[in-house]
Coordinates of C-alpha atoms and ligand atoms in Angstrom, one line a residue:
M1 CA 0.0 0.0 0.0
N2 CA 1.3 3.5 -0.9
I3 CA 1.4 5.8 2.1
S4 CA 1.2 9.5 1.7
P5 CA 3.5 11.8 3.8
L6 CA 0.5 13.1 5.7
Q7 CA -0.6 9.6 6.6
T8 CA 2.8 8.7 7.8
A9 CA 2.9 11.8 9.9
R10 CA -0.6 11.1 11.3
Y11 CA 0.4 7.6 12.4
A12 CA 2.8 9.3 14.8
Y13 CA 0.1 11.7 16.2
K14 CA -0.7 11.0 19.9
P15 CA -4.4 11.7 20.5
K16 CA -5.1 13.7 23.6
L17 CA -7.1 12.0 26.4
P18 CA -9.2 13.8 29.0
G19 CA -7.0 14.7 32.0
M20 CA -8.6 12.1 34.2
L21 CA -7.8 9.3 31.9
R22 CA -4.1 10.2 31.4
N23 CA -2.5 8.3 34.2
G24 CA -3.2 4.9 32.7
V25 CA -6.1 2.4 33.3
G26 CA -4.7 1.5 36.8
E27 CA -5.3 5.0 38.0
I28 CA -8.9 5.6 37.0
C29 CA -11.8 5.3 39.5
V30 CA -15.5 5.9 39.3
R31 CA -17.6 8.7 40.8
D32 CA -21.2 7.7 40.9
G33 CA -23.8 10.3 39.9
A34 CA -27.5 10.5 40.2
P35 CA -30.0 7.8 39.0
T36 CA -31.4 8.7 35.6
E37 CA -34.9 8.9 34.0
S38 CA -35.7 8.7 30.3
V39 CA -36.4 12.1 28.6
A40 CA -40.0 11.2 28.2
D41 CA -42.4 8.2 28.6
Q42 CA -40.7 7.1 31.7
E43 CA -43.1 4.4 32.7
K44 CA -43.2 2.8 29.3
I45 CA -39.4 2.8 28.9
K46 CA -38.9 1.5 32.4
A47 CA -41.2 -1.4 31.7
L48 CA -39.3 -2.2 28.5
F49 CA -35.9 -2.0 30.1
P50 CA -36.4 -3.5 33.6
N51 CA -32.7 -4.5 33.9
T52 CA -31.0 -1.5 32.5
Y53 CA -33.3 1.4 33.2
G54 CA -32.7 4.2 35.8
K55 CA -29.0 3.4 36.4
N56 CA -26.7 6.2 37.6
E57 CA -24.8 8.6 35.5
I58 CA -21.1 8.1 36.2
T59 CA -17.9 10.1 35.8
F60 CA -14.3 8.8 35.9
E61 CA -11.6 10.5 38.0
K62 CA -8.0 10.0 38.9
G63 CA -7.7 7.3 41.7
K64 CA -7.0 3.7 42.3
N65 CA -8.8 1.4 39.8
T66 CA -11.1 -0.8 41.9
S67 CA -12.7 -2.9 39.2
V68 CA -12.7 -6.6 39.5
S69 CA -10.0 -8.0 37.4
K70 CA -10.9 -10.6 34.7
K71 CA -9.9 -11.5 31.2
Q72 CA -11.7 -9.3 28.7
V73 CA -12.7 -10.4 25.2
V74 CA -14.4 -7.5 23.6
G75 CA -16.2 -7.4 20.2
V76 CA -16.6 -4.1 18.3
I77 CA -18.7 -3.1 15.3
L78 CA -19.0 0.0 13.2
S79 CA -22.5 0.7 12.2
G80 CA -24.1 3.0 9.5
G81 CA -22.5 5.8 7.5
Q82 CA -18.8 6.5 7.7
A83 CA -17.7 9.3 10.0
P84 CA -14.1 10.6 10.4
G85 CA -12.6 9.2 13.6
G86 CA -14.1 5.7 13.7
H87 CA -10.7 4.2 13.4
N88 CA -9.5 6.1 16.5
V89 CA -12.4 4.8 18.6
V90 CA -11.2 1.3 17.8
C91 CA -7.6 2.3 18.5
G92 CA -8.5 3.9 21.9
L93 CA -10.5 0.8 22.8
Y94 CA -7.7 -1.4 21.8
D95 CA -5.0 0.5 23.7
A96 CA -7.0 0.6 26.9
I97 CA -7.8 -3.1 26.6
K98 CA -4.2 -4.0 26.1
A99 CA -3.0 -1.6 28.8
A100 CA -5.3 -3.4 31.3
D101 CA -3.8 -6.8 30.4
S102 CA -1.9 -7.7 27.3
G103 CA -3.8 -11.1 27.3
N104 CA -7.1 -9.3 26.7
V105 CA -8.5 -9.5 23.2
L106 CA -10.3 -7.2 20.9
L107 CA -12.3 -8.7 18.0
G108 CA -13.6 -6.6 15.1
F109 CA -16.7 -7.8 13.4
R110 CA -16.6 -7.0 9.8
G111 CA -19.2 -5.1 7.6
G112 CA -21.3 -3.7 10.4
P113 CA -23.9 -5.4 12.6
S114 CA -24.2 -8.3 10.1
G115 CA -20.6 -9.2 11.0
L116 CA -21.8 -10.2 14.4
I117 CA -24.6 -12.4 13.1
E118 CA -22.3 -14.0 10.5
D119 CA -19.4 -14.3 12.9
N120 CA -17.2 -12.6 10.4
Y121 CA -14.3 -11.2 12.5
I122 CA -10.7 -10.4 12.9
E123 CA -8.6 -10.3 16.0
F124 CA -6.7 -7.0 16.3
T125 CA -3.0 -7.0 16.7
D126 CA -0.6 -4.1 17.2
E127 CA 0.6 -4.5 13.6
Y128 CA -2.9 -4.3 12.2
I129 CA -4.2 -1.5 14.3
D130 CA -1.1 0.7 13.8
K131 CA -2.0 1.0 10.1
F132 CA -5.2 2.8 11.0
R133 CA -4.3 5.3 13.7
N134 CA -5.6 8.8 13.1
T135 CA -6.8 7.9 9.6
G136 CA -10.3 8.5 8.1
G137 CA -12.7 5.8 6.9
F138 CA -14.2 2.7 8.4
D139 CA -12.1 0.3 6.3
I140 CA -10.4 -1.1 9.4
I141 CA -13.4 -3.6 9.6
G142 CA -16.0 -2.0 7.3
S143 CA -19.5 -0.9 8.2
G144 CA -23.0 -1.7 7.2
R145 CA -26.7 -0.8 7.8
T146 CA -28.2 -4.1 8.9
K147 CA -30.3 -3.4 12.0
L148 CA -29.6 -5.5 15.0
E149 CA -33.1 -5.5 16.6
T150 CA -34.9 -8.8 16.5
T151 CA -34.9 -11.5 19.2
E152 CA -33.8 -14.0 16.6
Q153 CA -30.7 -11.9 15.8
F154 CA -30.0 -11.4 19.5
K155 CA -30.1 -15.2 20.0
I156 CA -27.5 -15.6 17.2
V157 CA -25.3 -12.8 18.7
T158 CA -25.5 -14.6 22.1
E159 CA -24.2 -17.8 20.4
V160 CA -21.4 -15.9 18.7
A161 CA -20.5 -14.2 22.0
K162 CA -20.5 -17.6 23.8
K163 CA -18.2 -19.1 21.1
H164 CA -15.6 -16.3 21.5
G165 CA -16.1 -15.9 25.3
L166 CA -17.1 -12.2 24.7
T167 CA -17.4 -10.2 27.8
A168 CA -18.6 -7.1 26.0
I169 CA -19.7 -5.6 22.7
V170 CA -19.1 -2.1 21.6
I171 CA -21.4 -0.6 19.0
I172 CA -20.2 2.5 17.3
G173 CA -23.2 4.1 15.6
G174 CA -25.8 6.8 15.3
D175 CA -29.2 7.1 17.1
D176 CA -30.7 4.0 15.6
S177 CA -27.7 1.8 16.3
N178 CA -27.4 3.0 19.8
T179 CA -31.1 2.5 20.4
N180 CA -30.4 -1.1 19.3
A181 CA -27.4 -1.2 21.6
A182 CA -29.7 -0.5 24.5
V183 CA -32.2 -3.2 23.4
L184 CA -29.3 -5.7 23.0
A185 CA -27.9 -4.7 26.4
E186 CA -31.3 -5.3 28.0
Y187 CA -31.6 -8.7 26.3
M188 CA -28.1 -9.7 27.4
A189 CA -28.8 -8.7 31.0
A190 CA -32.3 -10.3 31.1
N191 CA -30.8 -13.6 29.8
N192 CA -27.8 -13.5 32.2
T193 CA -25.4 -13.9 29.4
G194 CA -22.7 -11.8 31.2
V195 CA -22.2 -9.8 28.0
Q196 CA -22.1 -6.1 28.4
V197 CA -23.0 -3.6 25.6
I198 CA -21.6 -0.1 25.3
G199 CA -22.4 2.5 22.6
C200 CA -20.3 5.3 21.1
P201 CA -22.0 8.3 19.5
K202 CA -21.2 8.5 15.8
T203 CA -22.6 10.4 12.8
I204 CA -21.6 13.3 10.6
D205 CA -25.2 14.5 10.8
G206 CA -24.8 15.9 14.3
D207 CA -28.3 14.8 15.3
L208 CA -27.2 12.4 18.0
K209 CA -26.7 15.0 20.8
N210 CA -28.5 16.0 23.9
E211 CA -27.8 17.5 27.3
D212 CA -25.3 14.7 27.9
I213 CA -23.8 14.1 24.5
E214 CA -22.4 17.4 23.3
A215 CA -21.4 16.2 19.8
S216 CA -21.4 13.0 17.7
F217 CA -18.0 12.3 16.3
G218 CA -17.3 13.0 12.7
F219 CA -19.4 16.1 12.6
D220 CA -16.4 18.3 13.3
T221 CA -14.2 16.9 10.4
A222 CA -17.1 16.5 7.9
T223 CA -18.3 20.1 8.3
K224 CA -14.8 21.4 8.2
T225 CA -14.2 19.6 5.0
Y226 CA -17.5 20.9 3.4
S227 CA -16.7 24.4 4.8
E228 CA -13.3 24.3 3.1
L229 CA -14.9 23.4 -0.2
I230 CA -17.7 26.0 0.2
G231 CA -15.2 28.7 1.1
N232 CA -13.2 27.8 -2.0
I233 CA -16.4 28.0 -4.1
E234 CA -17.2 31.4 -2.5
R235 CA -13.8 32.7 -3.5
D236 CA -14.3 31.4 -7.0
A237 CA -17.7 33.1 -7.1
N238 CA -16.2 36.3 -5.8
S239 CA -13.4 36.1 -8.4
A240 CA -15.4 35.3 -11.5
K241 CA -18.6 37.1 -10.4
K242 CA -20.8 35.2 -12.8
Y243 CA -22.4 32.2 -11.0
W244 CA -24.8 31.5 -8.2
H245 CA -23.7 28.2 -6.6
F246 CA -26.4 26.0 -5.1
I247 CA -24.7 23.6 -2.7
K248 CA -26.6 20.7 -1.1
V249 CA -24.9 19.2 2.0
M250 CA -25.6 15.9 3.6
G251 CA -27.1 15.6 7.0
R252 CA -30.2 13.5 6.5
S253 CA -33.3 15.2 8.0
A254 CA -31.6 17.6 10.4
S255 CA -29.9 20.8 9.2
H256 CA -27.0 20.8 11.7
V257 CA -24.4 20.3 8.9
A258 CA -25.8 23.1 6.8
L259 CA -26.0 25.5 9.7
E260 CA -22.4 24.8 10.8
C261 CA -21.2 25.3 7.3
A262 CA -23.1 28.6 7.1
L263 CA -21.5 29.7 10.4
E264 CA -18.1 28.9 9.0
T265 CA -18.5 30.4 5.6
Q266 CA -21.2 33.1 5.8
P267 CA -22.9 32.3 2.5
N268 CA -25.7 34.5 1.0
I269 CA -28.3 31.9 1.8
C270 CA -28.6 28.9 4.0
L271 CA -31.9 27.1 4.3
I272 CA -32.7 25.4 7.6
G273 CA -35.3 22.6 7.4
E274 CA -36.5 23.0 10.9
E275 CA -37.3 26.7 10.3
V276 CA -39.1 25.9 7.1
A277 CA -41.3 23.5 9.0
A278 CA -41.9 25.9 11.9
K279 CA -42.9 28.6 9.5
K280 CA -44.8 26.1 7.2
M281 CA -43.0 27.6 4.2
S282 CA -44.1 26.6 0.8
L283 CA -41.7 25.9 -2.1
S284 CA -42.8 29.1 -3.6
A285 CA -42.1 31.1 -0.4
I286 CA -38.6 29.5 -0.2
A287 CA -37.9 30.4 -3.8
D288 CA -39.0 34.0 -3.2
Y289 CA -36.7 34.2 -0.2
I290 CA -33.7 33.1 -2.3
A291 CA -34.8 35.3 -5.3
D292 CA -34.9 38.3 -3.0
S293 CA -31.2 37.9 -2.3
V294 CA -30.4 37.3 -6.0
E295 CA -32.4 40.3 -7.0
K296 CA -30.9 42.7 -4.5
R297 CA -27.4 41.5 -5.3
G298 CA -28.0 41.5 -9.0
N299 CA -29.4 45.0 -9.0
N300 CA -26.2 46.0 -7.2
G301 CA -24.1 44.4 -10.0
E302 CA -23.3 41.3 -7.9
N303 CA -24.5 38.5 -10.1
F304 CA -23.1 35.8 -8.0
G305 CA -23.7 34.1 -4.7
V306 CA -23.7 30.9 -2.7
A307 CA -26.8 29.1 -1.3
I308 CA -26.5 26.1 1.0
I309 CA -29.4 23.6 0.9
P310 CA -29.6 20.9 3.6
E311 CA -30.2 17.4 2.3
G312 CA -33.5 16.9 4.1
I313 CA -35.1 20.2 3.2
V314 CA -38.0 19.0 1.1
E315 CA -39.3 16.7 3.9
F316 CA -39.8 19.9 6.0
V317 CA -41.9 21.7 3.4
P318 CA -45.5 20.7 4.5
E319 CA -47.0 20.8 0.9
F320 CA -44.1 18.7 -0.4
S321 CA -44.6 16.0 2.3
M322 CA -48.3 15.9 1.5
L323 CA -47.4 15.4 -2.2
I324 CA -45.0 12.6 -1.4
S325 CA -47.6 10.7 0.7
E326 CA -50.2 11.1 -2.1
I327 CA -47.7 9.8 -4.6
N328 CA -46.9 6.8 -2.3
E329 CA -50.7 6.1 -2.2
L330 CA -51.1 6.6 -5.9
L331 CA -48.6 4.0 -6.8
A332 CA -49.3 1.5 -3.9
G333 CA -49.6 -2.2 -4.9
K334 CA -50.4 -3.0 -8.5
K335 CA -50.8 0.6 -9.6
T336 CA -47.0 0.9 -10.1
E337 CA -47.2 -1.7 -12.9
E338 CA -50.1 0.2 -14.5
F339 CA -48.1 3.4 -14.3
N340 CA -45.0 1.9 -15.7
A341 CA -46.9 0.4 -18.6
L342 CA -48.0 3.9 -19.8
P343 CA -46.3 4.7 -23.2
D344 CA -44.8 8.1 -22.5
W345 CA -44.5 11.0 -20.0
D346 CA -47.6 12.7 -21.4
A347 CA -49.7 9.7 -20.5
K348 CA -48.1 9.4 -17.2
Y349 CA -48.6 13.1 -16.5
E350 CA -52.4 12.6 -17.2
F351 CA -52.5 9.6 -14.8
I352 CA -50.8 11.7 -12.1
E353 CA -53.2 14.6 -12.6
K354 CA -56.2 12.4 -12.3
G355 CA -54.8 10.5 -9.3
L356 CA -53.7 13.4 -7.1
S357 CA -55.8 15.8 -5.1
A358 CA -56.1 19.3 -6.6
E359 CA -53.9 20.6 -3.8
A360 CA -51.1 18.0 -4.3
F361 CA -51.3 18.4 -8.1
G362 CA -50.9 22.2 -7.6
V363 CA -47.5 21.5 -5.9
F364 CA -46.5 18.9 -8.5
K365 CA -47.1 21.1 -11.5
I366 CA -44.8 23.9 -10.3
L367 CA -41.9 21.4 -10.0
P368 CA -39.3 21.3 -12.9
Q369 CA -39.9 18.3 -15.1
F370 CA -36.7 16.5 -14.0
V371 CA -37.9 16.6 -10.4
Q372 CA -41.4 15.4 -11.4
Q373 CA -39.9 12.5 -13.2
Q374 CA -37.5 11.8 -10.3
L375 CA -40.4 11.4 -8.0
F376 CA -41.7 8.6 -10.1
L377 CA -38.5 6.9 -11.1
E378 CA -36.6 6.5 -7.8
R379 CA -38.4 4.3 -5.4
D380 CA -37.2 2.5 -2.3
P381 CA -37.7 -1.3 -1.7
H382 CA -41.2 -0.6 -0.2
G383 CA -42.2 1.4 -3.3
N384 CA -41.9 4.8 -1.7
V385 CA -40.4 7.9 -3.2
Q386 CA -36.8 8.3 -2.1
V387 CA -36.9 11.9 -0.9
S388 CA -33.1 12.0 -0.3
L389 CA -32.4 11.4 -3.9
I390 CA -34.3 14.5 -5.1
E391 CA -31.8 17.0 -6.4
S392 CA -33.0 19.8 -4.2
E393 CA -30.1 22.1 -5.1
K394 CA -31.4 22.0 -8.8
L395 CA -35.0 22.1 -7.7
F396 CA -34.5 25.4 -5.9
S397 CA -32.3 27.0 -8.5
A398 CA -35.0 26.2 -11.1
L399 CA -37.8 27.6 -9.0
V400 CA -35.7 30.8 -8.4
A401 CA -35.0 31.1 -12.1
D402 CA -38.8 31.1 -12.7
K403 CA -39.3 33.8 -10.0
L404 CA -36.5 35.9 -11.5
K405 CA -38.0 35.6 -15.0
A406 CA -41.3 37.0 -13.6
R407 CA -39.5 39.8 -11.8
A408 CA -37.5 40.7 -14.9
A409 CA -40.7 40.9 -16.9
A410 CA -42.1 43.2 -14.1
G411 CA -39.0 45.3 -14.4
T412 CA -37.8 44.9 -10.8
Y413 CA -34.9 42.5 -11.5
K414 CA -32.1 43.6 -13.8
G415 CA -29.4 41.1 -13.1
K416 CA -28.1 37.8 -14.7
F417 CA -28.6 34.4 -13.1
G418 CA -26.0 31.8 -14.1
T419 CA -26.0 28.7 -11.9
Q420 CA -23.7 25.8 -10.8
H421 CA -24.8 22.9 -8.6
H422 CA -22.9 20.8 -6.1
F423 CA -23.6 18.0 -3.6
F424 CA -21.2 17.6 -0.7
G425 CA -21.6 14.4 1.4
Y426 CA -19.3 11.5 0.7
E427 CA -16.3 13.9 0.3
G428 CA -16.3 14.6 4.1
R429 CA -17.2 11.2 5.6
C430 CA -13.8 9.6 5.4
A431 CA -11.5 12.6 5.6
F432 CA -8.5 12.3 8.0
P433 CA -10.1 13.2 11.3
S434 CA -9.3 16.7 12.6
N435 CA -7.3 16.8 15.8
F436 CA -10.6 17.3 17.6
D437 CA -12.2 14.2 16.1
A438 CA -8.9 12.2 16.5
D439 CA -8.7 13.1 20.2
Y440 CA -12.5 12.8 20.9
C441 CA -12.8 9.4 19.2
Y442 CA -9.7 8.0 20.8
S443 CA -11.1 9.2 24.2
L444 CA -14.5 7.6 23.5
G445 CA -12.9 4.3 22.7
Y446 CA -10.6 4.4 25.7
N447 CA -13.4 5.4 27.9
A448 CA -15.7 2.7 26.5
F449 CA -13.2 0.1 27.9
M450 CA -13.2 1.8 31.3
L451 CA -17.0 1.4 31.3
I452 CA -16.6 -2.3 30.4
Q453 CA -13.9 -2.8 33.0
Y454 CA -16.2 -1.4 35.7
G455 CA -19.1 -3.7 34.6
Y456 CA -21.5 -1.2 33.1
T457 CA -23.9 -2.2 30.4
G458 CA -26.4 -0.2 28.3
Y459 CA -24.3 2.9 28.6
L460 CA -23.1 5.4 26.0
S461 CA -19.4 6.3 26.3
K462 CA -19.6 10.0 27.2
V463 CA -16.9 12.6 26.9
S464 CA -18.0 16.2 27.7
N465 CA -16.8 19.7 28.2
L466 CA -15.6 19.5 24.6
S467 CA -15.3 23.2 23.9
K468 CA -12.4 23.3 26.4
P469 CA -8.9 21.9 25.8
A470 CA -8.8 18.1 26.0
E471 CA -7.0 18.2 29.4
E472 CA -10.3 19.5 30.8
W473 CA -12.6 17.1 29.1
V474 CA -14.8 15.0 31.4
A475 CA -15.0 11.2 30.8
G476 CA -17.8 9.0 32.0
G477 CA -21.0 7.1 31.0
M478 CA -24.7 7.7 30.6
P479 CA -27.4 5.0 30.5
I480 CA -28.7 5.0 26.9
T481 CA -32.3 4.7 28.2
K482 CA -31.9 8.3 29.6
M483 CA -32.0 9.6 26.0
M484 CA -35.0 7.6 25.0
N485 CA -38.7 8.3 24.4
M486 CA -41.5 6.4 22.6
E487 CA -42.0 7.2 18.9
R488 CA -44.2 5.8 16.2
R489 CA -42.1 3.8 13.7
S490 CA -43.5 1.7 10.9
G491 CA -46.9 1.7 12.6
E492 CA -45.6 0.7 16.0
D493 CA -44.7 2.6 19.2
K494 CA -41.0 2.0 19.8
P495 CA -38.5 3.1 22.4
V496 CA -35.9 5.2 20.5
I497 CA -33.2 7.7 21.2
R498 CA -34.6 11.1 20.5
K499 CA -33.1 12.7 17.4
A500 CA -31.8 16.2 17.8
L501 CA -33.0 18.7 15.3
V502 CA -31.7 22.3 15.0
E503 CA -33.2 24.2 17.9
L504 CA -34.6 27.5 16.6
D505 CA -34.1 29.1 20.1
G506 CA -30.5 27.7 20.3
R507 CA -27.5 30.0 20.1
P508 CA -26.1 28.6 16.8
F509 CA -29.4 29.3 14.9
E510 CA -29.9 32.6 16.7
Y511 CA -26.5 33.8 15.7
F512 CA -27.1 32.8 12.1
A513 CA -30.5 34.5 12.1
E514 CA -29.0 37.7 13.5
H515 CA -26.5 37.9 10.6
R516 CA -28.2 36.3 7.6
D517 CA -29.9 39.5 6.2
E518 CA -26.5 41.2 5.9
W519 CA -25.0 38.0 4.3
A520 CA -27.9 37.8 1.9
E521 CA -27.3 41.2 0.5
K522 CA -23.6 41.9 0.9
T523 CA -20.6 39.7 0.1
C524 CA -19.5 38.6 3.6
F525 CA -17.9 35.3 2.7
T526 CA -15.3 33.7 5.0
Y527 CA -12.8 31.2 3.8
P528 CA -12.0 28.6 6.5
G529 CA -9.4 26.8 4.4
A530 CA -8.3 23.2 4.8
I531 CA -8.2 21.4 8.1
Q532 CA -4.8 21.9 9.7
Y533 CA -3.3 18.9 11.5
F534 CA 0.0 20.4 12.6
G535 CA 0.7 23.9 14.0
P536 CA -0.6 26.2 16.7
A537 CA -3.5 24.9 18.8
E538 CA -5.7 27.9 17.9
V539 CA -5.6 26.8 14.2
C540 CA -5.4 23.0 14.7
D541 CA -7.6 22.2 17.7
L542 CA -10.6 24.4 16.8
T543 CA -14.0 23.0 17.6
T544 CA -17.1 23.6 15.5
R545 CA -18.8 27.0 15.7
T546 CA -21.9 25.1 16.7
L547 CA -20.2 23.7 19.8
A548 CA -18.5 27.0 20.6
L549 CA -21.8 28.9 20.4
E550 CA -23.8 26.2 22.3
K551 CA -21.2 26.2 25.1
G552 CA -20.9 30.0 25.2
Ligands
LIG601 P1 -25.5 7.8 9.6 O1 -26.8 8.4 10.0 O2 -25.5 6.3 9.5 O3 -24.3 8.3 10.4 O4 -25.2 8.3 8.1 C1 -25.1 9.6 7.7 C2 -25.2 9.9 6.3 O5 -24.0 10.3 5.8 C3 -26.3 10.9 6.0 O6 -25.8 12.2 6.1 C4 -26.7 10.5 4.6 O7 -28.1 10.9 4.3 C5 -26.6 9.0 4.6 O8 -25.6 8.7 5.5 C6 -26.2 8.4 3.2 O9 -26.2 7.0 3.3 P2 -25.5 6.0 2.4 O10 -24.0 6.0 2.8 O11 -26.1 4.7 2.7 O12 -25.6 6.5 1.0

């Protein structure tokens, strides 16, 4: 394998642990906190998790390690989408396991949760692990999106655990995977298997956070990577002065990624899905909002700009959601075949017009034709429209172009509107982790082992005080059930970790809202540049603006 100079240099980087974990595993003790309650639906969650509910929050501190010594055989999986730093979670876990006793074993189950079911694993060694230190990606063992949630699967996992003598399983994943970690922990406890389950909070989307978990790992690096690219595009736009760039950024439903990128780069426009929903904005209202900026700038001779569009935006537009559910109904069952058999788009259009309510068709007909067709081409395995595949960056630029045409005809708009489109998602998910993510992830993994050693199960590895230097970070654990509430999923009430959406009364959004009118009209771009891995701490160890604003 060819190794780049940066990769070689990153192998030698020593991730920073929280101060209380720095004296080695023999010098870490537990401070018990208060018993916990779930964020909502306490009685229901308690009944579903009789063995793991209500446990105490715990914090580690310097002091004699009082855990009961035993051989540890730990299994680890990476679950869901890649996020920078995943390798360091595994490295931190491995180093702590081996520091406790060189005879301890860490097994990595390949390809995500399915690796546990299929018993597809490797045993980590120094030689193997050293090739992945401080690198991006999940290729150390791979990841996958199989959900570990049925009793049948849990039985198989129990057998696999028995075969290897597993004492614990660490699940590195997002809200769904950690919800499943809690359910697996409860199953393992209820069946006296002796297998502990610990979760680690991962996702670039930033939507696994709450009063205990300040950030999911990967968000820092991914948003810095997108912000670098957006800043570069802003500078290109400001140099050439001829294009409006519509940039969609990943992040699933929540708009945390878009908001963070906006705070970093001060674009002319950034849509926030949660605000669109709260204000019940229509597609036309959103297009008008963007067109206002294009018009003002164009009339000032600035025929360029940057608009950030969050991946999940259309789901938040009430009329669009209504259209999607009517389309899902329209093509349910055999009707898909009938639709597909129609000879051309005109015939299909007529079918759609007849099948939708007047209100839904009113929304459908203002969409550009490529989006109309996308709605009927791309379906998920259940036959539903795949909203995430809609090219919303193109959708909004087309709707804005229509608005501008009308405004030009009315004589109010005198500018030119040339567009470019981009989608940033995969570019950021496997970047070399920033120092923040390298340190945070290593600490999460190291800390996960401390939770295992002290016998905890159903806990999320928790490292907080993250806006301060790593020395001051606080390591501990939080019962996953504390983050849960009941939600309706696929027609059933299920206990799940509550997803964090952008809070419209939170400081990051407020700051953005205070400045966006100026950004919309003037050119206030900021250029964050590439992530710096070596150099002064004020350049290399920066946290996200979101975290800095949230923590004051
Ligand atoms: P997770 O929620 O699993 O962390 O994944 C995040 C994400 O990158 C989303 O932002 C995006 O919508 C999705 O994964 C893309 O999934 P895939 O990799 O399957 O295309």
